[in-house]
Amino acid sequence: MKIMVCGKGGSGKTVLSILMAKALLEKFKVYIIDSDESNTLLPIFLGVNPPKPLIEYVGGKREEEDFERMEPDIVKALSTARKGIKLGLLPSEYMATSKDGIGLITIGKVKEYGEGCACPFNVLTRILLGNLSLERDEVVLIDTDAGVEHIGRKIEEVSDGILTVIDPTAESIEIALTLREVAEKLGKRFWAIANKVTDNIRDLLIEAAASMGLNIDGLVRFDRELYISCLRREPLKAGNALLDVEKIVKEKILPAIVRG
Ligand SMILES: Nc1ncnc2c1ncn2[C@@H]1O[C@H](COP(=O)(O)OP(=O)(O)O)[C@@H](O)[C@H]1O
Ligand SMILES: [Mg+2]
């Protein structure tokens, strides 16, 4: 199962990708694909050294059209199995593994002023996801860039579901509605998870979402310990937020994965 973790910038996509990975580990081999071309904190939050970006494995950044044309060669270069790409068999420098066993693959980061747009990264993400050969006990979480750029790149097409993270704002709910529309159009699974929820806004948020036509599948509390570990740029320490994510995974996500 390949789940895209999407939503507004700062809503908690990266944090929830890691917490969901932890919650899924008991039953699955879990990989996170970092497809956000700008933020660099995921490896730190996961407690690993950054892996080499996958874009380097396929010869570095090139024009988007060249990349599209090269798809068969890229698939061939990345494929170790007879049928498609197996993440677990990628050369070790392109995969970092956390102490608890979560695999991290990074697509690439924009580093230099004027180096061009991030489109090639999106193309590579689509090629990778579209040609993955996954076992039944493997789950891939794609930590996406902020907003809805990935919709324009049609990355959703090659995933199985969209999980949208909502911080308690109307903007966030708007993005969730756009993503739900895409999920419905493509026949993909869809979850809306509210994050950074505090007692004093909990009901207001649920009501606001409902009035905009959005049902919230789960709530993750604002977790002070987690917030502090992020601010200090340390491996994530989560208390209540992890408990909430574990509950959501157990009740909403696991059944979908099991059904396939
Ligand atoms: N449940 C939470 N409790 C407290 N702070 C959170 C929580 N989730 C996210 N944060 C805060 O929000 C910031 C942005 O989260 P992040 O996952 O990087 O967002 P995104 O990937 O969507 O841009 C984190 O650095 C942290 O400070
Ligand atoms: Mg992020």
Short mmCIF file of C-alpha atoms and ligand atoms in Angstrom, two decimals:
data_model
loop_
_atom_site.label_atom_id
_atom_site.label_comp_id
_atom_site.label_asym_id
_atom_site.label_seq_id
_atom_site.Cartn_x
_atom_site.Cartn_y
_atom_site.Cartn_z
CA MET A 1 0.00 0.00 0.00
CA LYS A 2 1.29 3.45 -0.99
CA ILE A 3 -0.19 6.34 0.98
CA MET A 4 0.49 9.97 0.12
CA VAL A 5 0.62 12.24 3.16
CA CYS A 6 -0.55 15.62 1.91
CA GLY A 7 -1.74 18.99 3.16
CA LYS A 8 -0.94 22.59 3.85
CA GLY A 9 2.63 23.65 4.69
CA GLY A 10 3.38 23.20 8.37
CA SER A 11 0.25 21.15 9.06
CA GLY A 12 2.32 18.20 10.25
CA LYS A 13 2.85 15.95 7.19
CA THR A 14 6.41 15.07 8.09
CA VAL A 15 5.71 14.55 11.78
CA LEU A 16 2.64 12.40 11.12
CA SER A 17 4.46 10.39 8.43
CA ILE A 18 7.01 9.39 11.05
CA LEU A 19 4.45 8.70 13.77
CA MET A 20 2.33 6.62 11.38
CA ALA A 21 5.40 4.70 10.29
CA LYS A 22 6.12 3.91 13.95
CA ALA A 23 2.54 2.82 14.49
CA LEU A 24 2.60 0.56 11.43
CA LEU A 25 5.95 -1.06 12.22
CA GLU A 26 4.48 -3.75 14.42
CA LYS A 27 2.75 -5.36 11.46
CA PHE A 28 4.55 -4.05 8.38
CA LYS A 29 7.87 -3.19 6.84
CA VAL A 30 7.53 0.58 6.48
CA TYR A 31 9.28 2.99 4.14
CA ILE A 32 8.99 6.76 4.02
CA ILE A 33 9.68 8.47 0.71
CA ASP A 34 10.67 12.08 1.26
CA SER A 35 9.35 13.84 -1.83
CA ASP A 36 9.43 17.35 -0.38
CA GLU A 37 12.06 19.25 -2.33
CA SER A 38 12.60 21.96 0.27
CA ASN A 39 12.41 20.83 3.90
CA THR A 40 15.37 18.91 5.21
CA LEU A 41 14.39 17.93 8.74
CA LEU A 42 12.86 14.50 8.12
CA PRO A 43 16.12 12.55 8.65
CA ILE A 44 16.79 14.48 11.87
CA PHE A 45 13.28 13.81 13.19
CA LEU A 46 13.71 10.14 12.28
CA GLY A 47 17.15 10.01 13.92
CA VAL A 48 19.12 8.99 10.81
CA ASN A 49 21.80 10.48 8.58
CA PRO A 50 20.29 11.77 5.32
CA PRO A 51 20.49 9.15 2.57
CA LYS A 52 21.91 10.12 -0.82
CA PRO A 53 19.09 11.63 -2.92
CA LEU A 54 17.70 9.17 -5.43
CA ILE A 55 17.94 11.79 -8.17
CA GLU A 56 21.72 11.25 -8.05
CA TYR A 57 21.29 7.55 -8.72
CA VAL A 58 19.62 8.35 -12.02
CA GLY A 59 22.24 10.86 -13.14
CA GLY A 60 21.04 14.05 -11.46
CA LYS A 61 18.50 16.70 -12.35
CA ARG A 62 17.55 17.15 -15.98
CA GLU A 63 14.82 18.85 -17.96
CA GLU A 64 11.43 17.44 -17.13
CA GLU A 65 10.79 16.29 -20.72
CA ASP A 66 14.13 14.46 -20.83
CA PHE A 67 13.18 12.72 -17.63
CA GLU A 68 9.80 11.68 -18.99
CA ARG A 69 11.47 10.30 -22.11
CA MET A 70 14.02 8.42 -20.02
CA GLU A 71 11.41 6.64 -17.94
CA PRO A 72 12.18 3.13 -19.28
CA ASP A 73 15.92 3.60 -18.62
CA ILE A 74 15.29 4.98 -15.15
CA VAL A 75 13.01 2.07 -14.31
CA LYS A 76 15.63 -0.33 -15.59
CA ALA A 77 18.37 1.36 -13.55
CA LEU A 78 16.29 1.25 -10.38
CA SER A 79 14.85 -2.21 -10.86
CA THR A 80 16.48 -5.04 -9.07
CA ALA A 81 13.58 -7.40 -9.22
CA ARG A 82 12.22 -8.90 -12.41
CA LYS A 83 8.97 -7.07 -11.88
CA GLY A 84 9.69 -3.51 -10.90
CA ILE A 85 11.57 -1.63 -8.23
CA LYS A 86 12.09 -3.04 -4.76
CA LEU A 87 12.90 -0.37 -2.20
CA GLY A 88 14.63 -2.83 0.09
CA LEU A 89 17.10 -3.71 -2.65
CA LEU A 90 18.19 -0.18 -3.54
CA PRO A 91 21.92 0.44 -2.90
CA SER A 92 22.35 1.07 0.81
CA GLU A 93 23.59 4.66 0.47
CA TYR A 94 20.18 5.62 -0.95
CA MET A 95 18.27 4.24 2.02
CA ALA A 96 18.65 5.26 5.65
CA THR A 97 17.14 2.99 8.26
CA SER A 98 16.04 4.19 11.68
CA LYS A 99 16.84 2.29 14.87
CA ASP A 100 13.34 0.85 14.91
CA GLY A 101 13.57 -0.20 11.26
CA ILE A 102 11.84 2.52 9.19
CA GLY A 103 13.45 2.93 5.76
CA LEU A 104 13.91 6.45 4.39
CA ILE A 105 14.40 7.34 0.73
CA THR A 106 14.87 10.95 -0.37
CA ILE A 107 14.04 12.03 -3.90
CA GLY A 108 16.07 15.27 -4.00
CA LYS A 109 16.29 18.81 -2.68
CA VAL A 110 16.50 22.19 -4.34
CA LYS A 111 19.78 23.59 -3.06
CA GLU A 112 21.12 26.23 -5.37
CA TYR A 113 19.78 29.60 -6.36
CA GLY A 114 18.53 29.45 -9.95
CA GLU A 115 18.87 25.68 -10.35
CA GLY A 116 15.43 25.44 -11.91
CA CYS A 117 12.09 24.13 -10.75
CA ALA A 118 11.41 21.00 -8.75
CA CYS A 119 9.50 19.28 -11.59
CA PRO A 120 12.17 16.61 -12.22
CA PHE A 121 11.80 15.50 -8.59
CA ASN A 122 8.08 15.09 -9.09
CA VAL A 123 8.62 13.13 -12.28
CA LEU A 124 11.08 10.83 -10.50
CA THR A 125 8.63 10.36 -7.62
CA ARG A 126 5.94 9.37 -10.09
CA ILE A 127 8.25 6.97 -11.94
CA LEU A 128 9.39 5.40 -8.67
CA LEU A 129 5.90 4.96 -7.23
CA GLY A 130 4.45 3.81 -10.52
CA ASN A 131 6.99 1.02 -10.86
CA LEU A 132 7.32 -0.18 -7.28
CA SER A 133 7.04 -3.85 -6.62
CA LEU A 134 5.57 -4.07 -3.14
CA GLU A 135 5.03 -7.12 -0.97
CA ARG A 136 1.78 -7.42 0.98
CA ASP A 137 3.58 -6.65 4.21
CA GLU A 138 5.20 -3.45 2.91
CA VAL A 139 3.75 0.04 3.35
CA VAL A 140 5.11 3.18 1.73
CA LEU A 141 4.28 6.61 3.12
CA ILE A 142 5.05 9.51 0.81
CA ASP A 143 5.83 12.70 2.70
CA THR A 144 4.86 15.28 0.07
CA ASP A 145 5.63 18.94 -0.44
CA ALA A 146 3.15 21.49 0.81
CA GLY A 147 -0.09 22.26 -0.98
CA VAL A 148 -1.34 20.64 -4.16
CA GLU A 149 1.54 20.78 -6.65
CA HIS A 150 1.61 16.95 -6.67
CA ILE A 151 -1.95 16.96 -8.03
CA GLY A 152 -0.77 18.90 -11.06
CA ARG A 153 1.96 16.29 -11.48
CA LYS A 154 -0.57 13.44 -11.22
CA ILE A 155 1.40 11.62 -8.54
CA GLU A 156 -1.85 10.54 -6.86
CA GLU A 157 -2.53 8.30 -9.84
CA VAL A 158 0.29 5.95 -8.81
CA SER A 159 -0.61 5.78 -5.13
CA ASP A 160 -3.35 3.86 -3.31
CA GLY A 161 -4.60 6.58 -1.02
CA ILE A 162 -4.32 10.17 0.13
CA LEU A 163 -4.10 11.09 3.78
CA THR A 164 -4.51 14.79 4.27
CA VAL A 165 -3.25 16.52 7.38
CA ILE A 166 -5.27 19.45 8.62
CA ASP A 167 -3.92 22.01 11.02
CA PRO A 168 -6.75 23.88 12.65
CA THR A 169 -7.28 26.40 9.86
CA ALA A 170 -9.87 26.97 7.15
CA GLU A 171 -7.08 27.02 4.51
CA SER A 172 -6.11 23.54 5.55
CA ILE A 173 -9.69 22.32 5.24
CA GLU A 174 -9.94 23.87 1.76
CA ILE A 175 -6.87 21.93 0.63
CA ALA A 176 -8.34 18.77 2.14
CA LEU A 177 -11.50 19.25 0.08
CA THR A 178 -9.46 19.62 -3.11
CA LEU A 179 -7.54 16.46 -2.27
CA ARG A 180 -10.73 14.56 -1.50
CA GLU A 181 -12.05 15.48 -4.91
CA VAL A 182 -8.91 14.06 -6.52
CA ALA A 183 -9.16 10.89 -4.45
CA GLU A 184 -12.80 10.44 -5.42
CA LYS A 185 -12.08 11.04 -9.09
CA LEU A 186 -9.28 8.49 -9.11
CA GLY A 187 -11.07 6.00 -6.87
CA LYS A 188 -8.39 6.18 -4.17
CA ARG A 189 -8.79 5.95 -0.44
CA PHE A 190 -8.99 9.20 1.48
CA TRP A 191 -8.49 10.16 5.11
CA ALA A 192 -8.59 13.60 6.74
CA ILE A 193 -6.64 13.85 9.98
CA ALA A 194 -6.70 16.98 12.13
CA ASN A 195 -3.40 17.70 13.85
CA LYS A 196 -2.23 20.02 16.64
CA VAL A 197 -5.69 19.90 18.16
CA THR A 198 -6.18 21.53 21.57
CA ASP A 199 -9.20 21.18 23.86
CA ASN A 200 -10.32 24.76 23.38
CA ILE A 201 -10.70 24.46 19.60
CA ARG A 202 -11.55 20.77 19.19
CA ASP A 203 -15.31 21.11 18.77
CA LEU A 204 -15.03 24.34 16.78
CA LEU A 205 -12.75 22.63 14.31
CA ILE A 206 -14.98 19.59 13.86
CA GLU A 207 -17.96 21.89 13.33
CA ALA A 208 -16.11 24.11 10.87
CA ALA A 209 -14.97 21.08 8.88
CA ALA A 210 -18.49 19.63 8.89
CA SER A 211 -19.96 22.94 7.72
CA MET A 212 -17.50 22.84 4.81
CA GLY A 213 -18.58 19.28 4.05
CA LEU A 214 -15.54 17.49 5.44
CA ASN A 215 -15.68 14.59 7.83
CA ILE A 216 -12.60 14.30 10.02
CA ASP A 217 -11.35 10.73 10.41
CA GLY A 218 -9.15 11.32 13.40
CA LEU A 219 -7.71 13.90 15.76
CA VAL A 220 -4.10 14.22 16.86
CA ARG A 221 -3.56 16.35 19.92
CA PHE A 222 -1.06 19.19 20.18
CA ASP A 223 1.82 17.50 21.96
CA ARG A 224 4.16 19.82 23.82
CA GLU A 225 6.96 17.28 24.08
CA LEU A 226 6.77 16.67 20.34
CA TYR A 227 6.70 20.39 19.63
CA ILE A 228 9.84 20.92 21.72
CA SER A 229 11.75 18.08 20.04
CA CYS A 230 10.89 19.58 16.63
CA LEU A 231 11.94 23.05 17.70
CA ARG A 232 15.25 21.69 18.98
CA ARG A 233 15.69 19.70 15.76
CA GLU A 234 16.02 16.43 17.60
CA PRO A 235 14.62 12.95 16.88
CA LEU A 236 10.88 13.09 17.54
CA LYS A 237 9.69 12.55 21.08
CA ALA A 238 5.96 12.08 21.15
CA GLY A 239 3.52 11.23 23.90
CA ASN A 240 -0.16 11.96 23.28
CA ALA A 241 0.33 12.56 19.56
CA LEU A 242 1.76 9.07 19.11
CA LEU A 243 -1.09 7.54 21.11
CA ASP A 244 -3.58 9.35 18.88
CA VAL A 245 -1.83 8.28 15.70
CA GLU A 246 -1.69 4.67 16.91
CA LYS A 247 -5.44 4.76 17.45
CA ILE A 248 -6.10 6.24 13.99
CA VAL A 249 -3.82 3.69 12.34
CA LYS A 250 -5.51 0.83 14.15
CA GLU A 251 -9.07 1.95 13.50
CA LYS A 252 -8.89 3.62 10.10
CA ILE A 253 -5.73 2.78 8.21
CA LEU A 254 -4.99 -0.85 9.05
CA PRO A 255 -8.40 -2.09 7.93
CA ALA A 256 -7.87 -0.37 4.55
CA ILE A 257 -4.41 -1.91 4.15
CA VAL A 258 -5.67 -5.35 5.07
CA ARG A 259 -8.52 -5.06 2.56
CA GLY A 260 -5.89 -4.08 -0.02
N1 LIG B 1 0.84 17.07 17.09
C1 LIG B 1 1.70 18.09 17.19
N2 LIG B 1 1.90 18.69 18.38
C2 LIG B 1 2.74 19.76 18.49
N3 LIG B 1 3.42 20.28 17.48
C3 LIG B 1 3.29 19.72 16.27
C4 LIG B 1 2.44 18.59 16.05
N4 LIG B 1 2.52 18.24 14.73
C5 LIG B 1 3.38 19.12 14.17
N5 LIG B 1 3.85 20.02 15.08
C6 LIG B 1 4.69 21.21 14.84
O1 LIG B 1 4.47 21.66 13.52
C7 LIG B 1 5.71 21.83 12.86
C8 LIG B 1 5.55 21.49 11.40
O2 LIG B 1 5.33 20.10 11.26
P1 LIG B 1 5.79 19.35 9.94
O3 LIG B 1 5.47 17.92 10.13
O4 LIG B 1 7.20 19.69 9.61
O5 LIG B 1 4.82 20.03 8.87
P2 LIG B 1 4.76 19.82 7.29
O6 LIG B 1 5.58 18.61 6.97
O7 LIG B 1 3.31 19.62 7.00
O8 LIG B 1 5.27 21.08 6.70
C9 LIG B 1 6.70 20.92 13.61
O9 LIG B 1 8.01 21.39 13.50
C10 LIG B 1 6.18 21.02 15.02
O10 LIG B 1 6.68 22.18 15.60
MG MG B 2 7.25 18.38 5.75
#
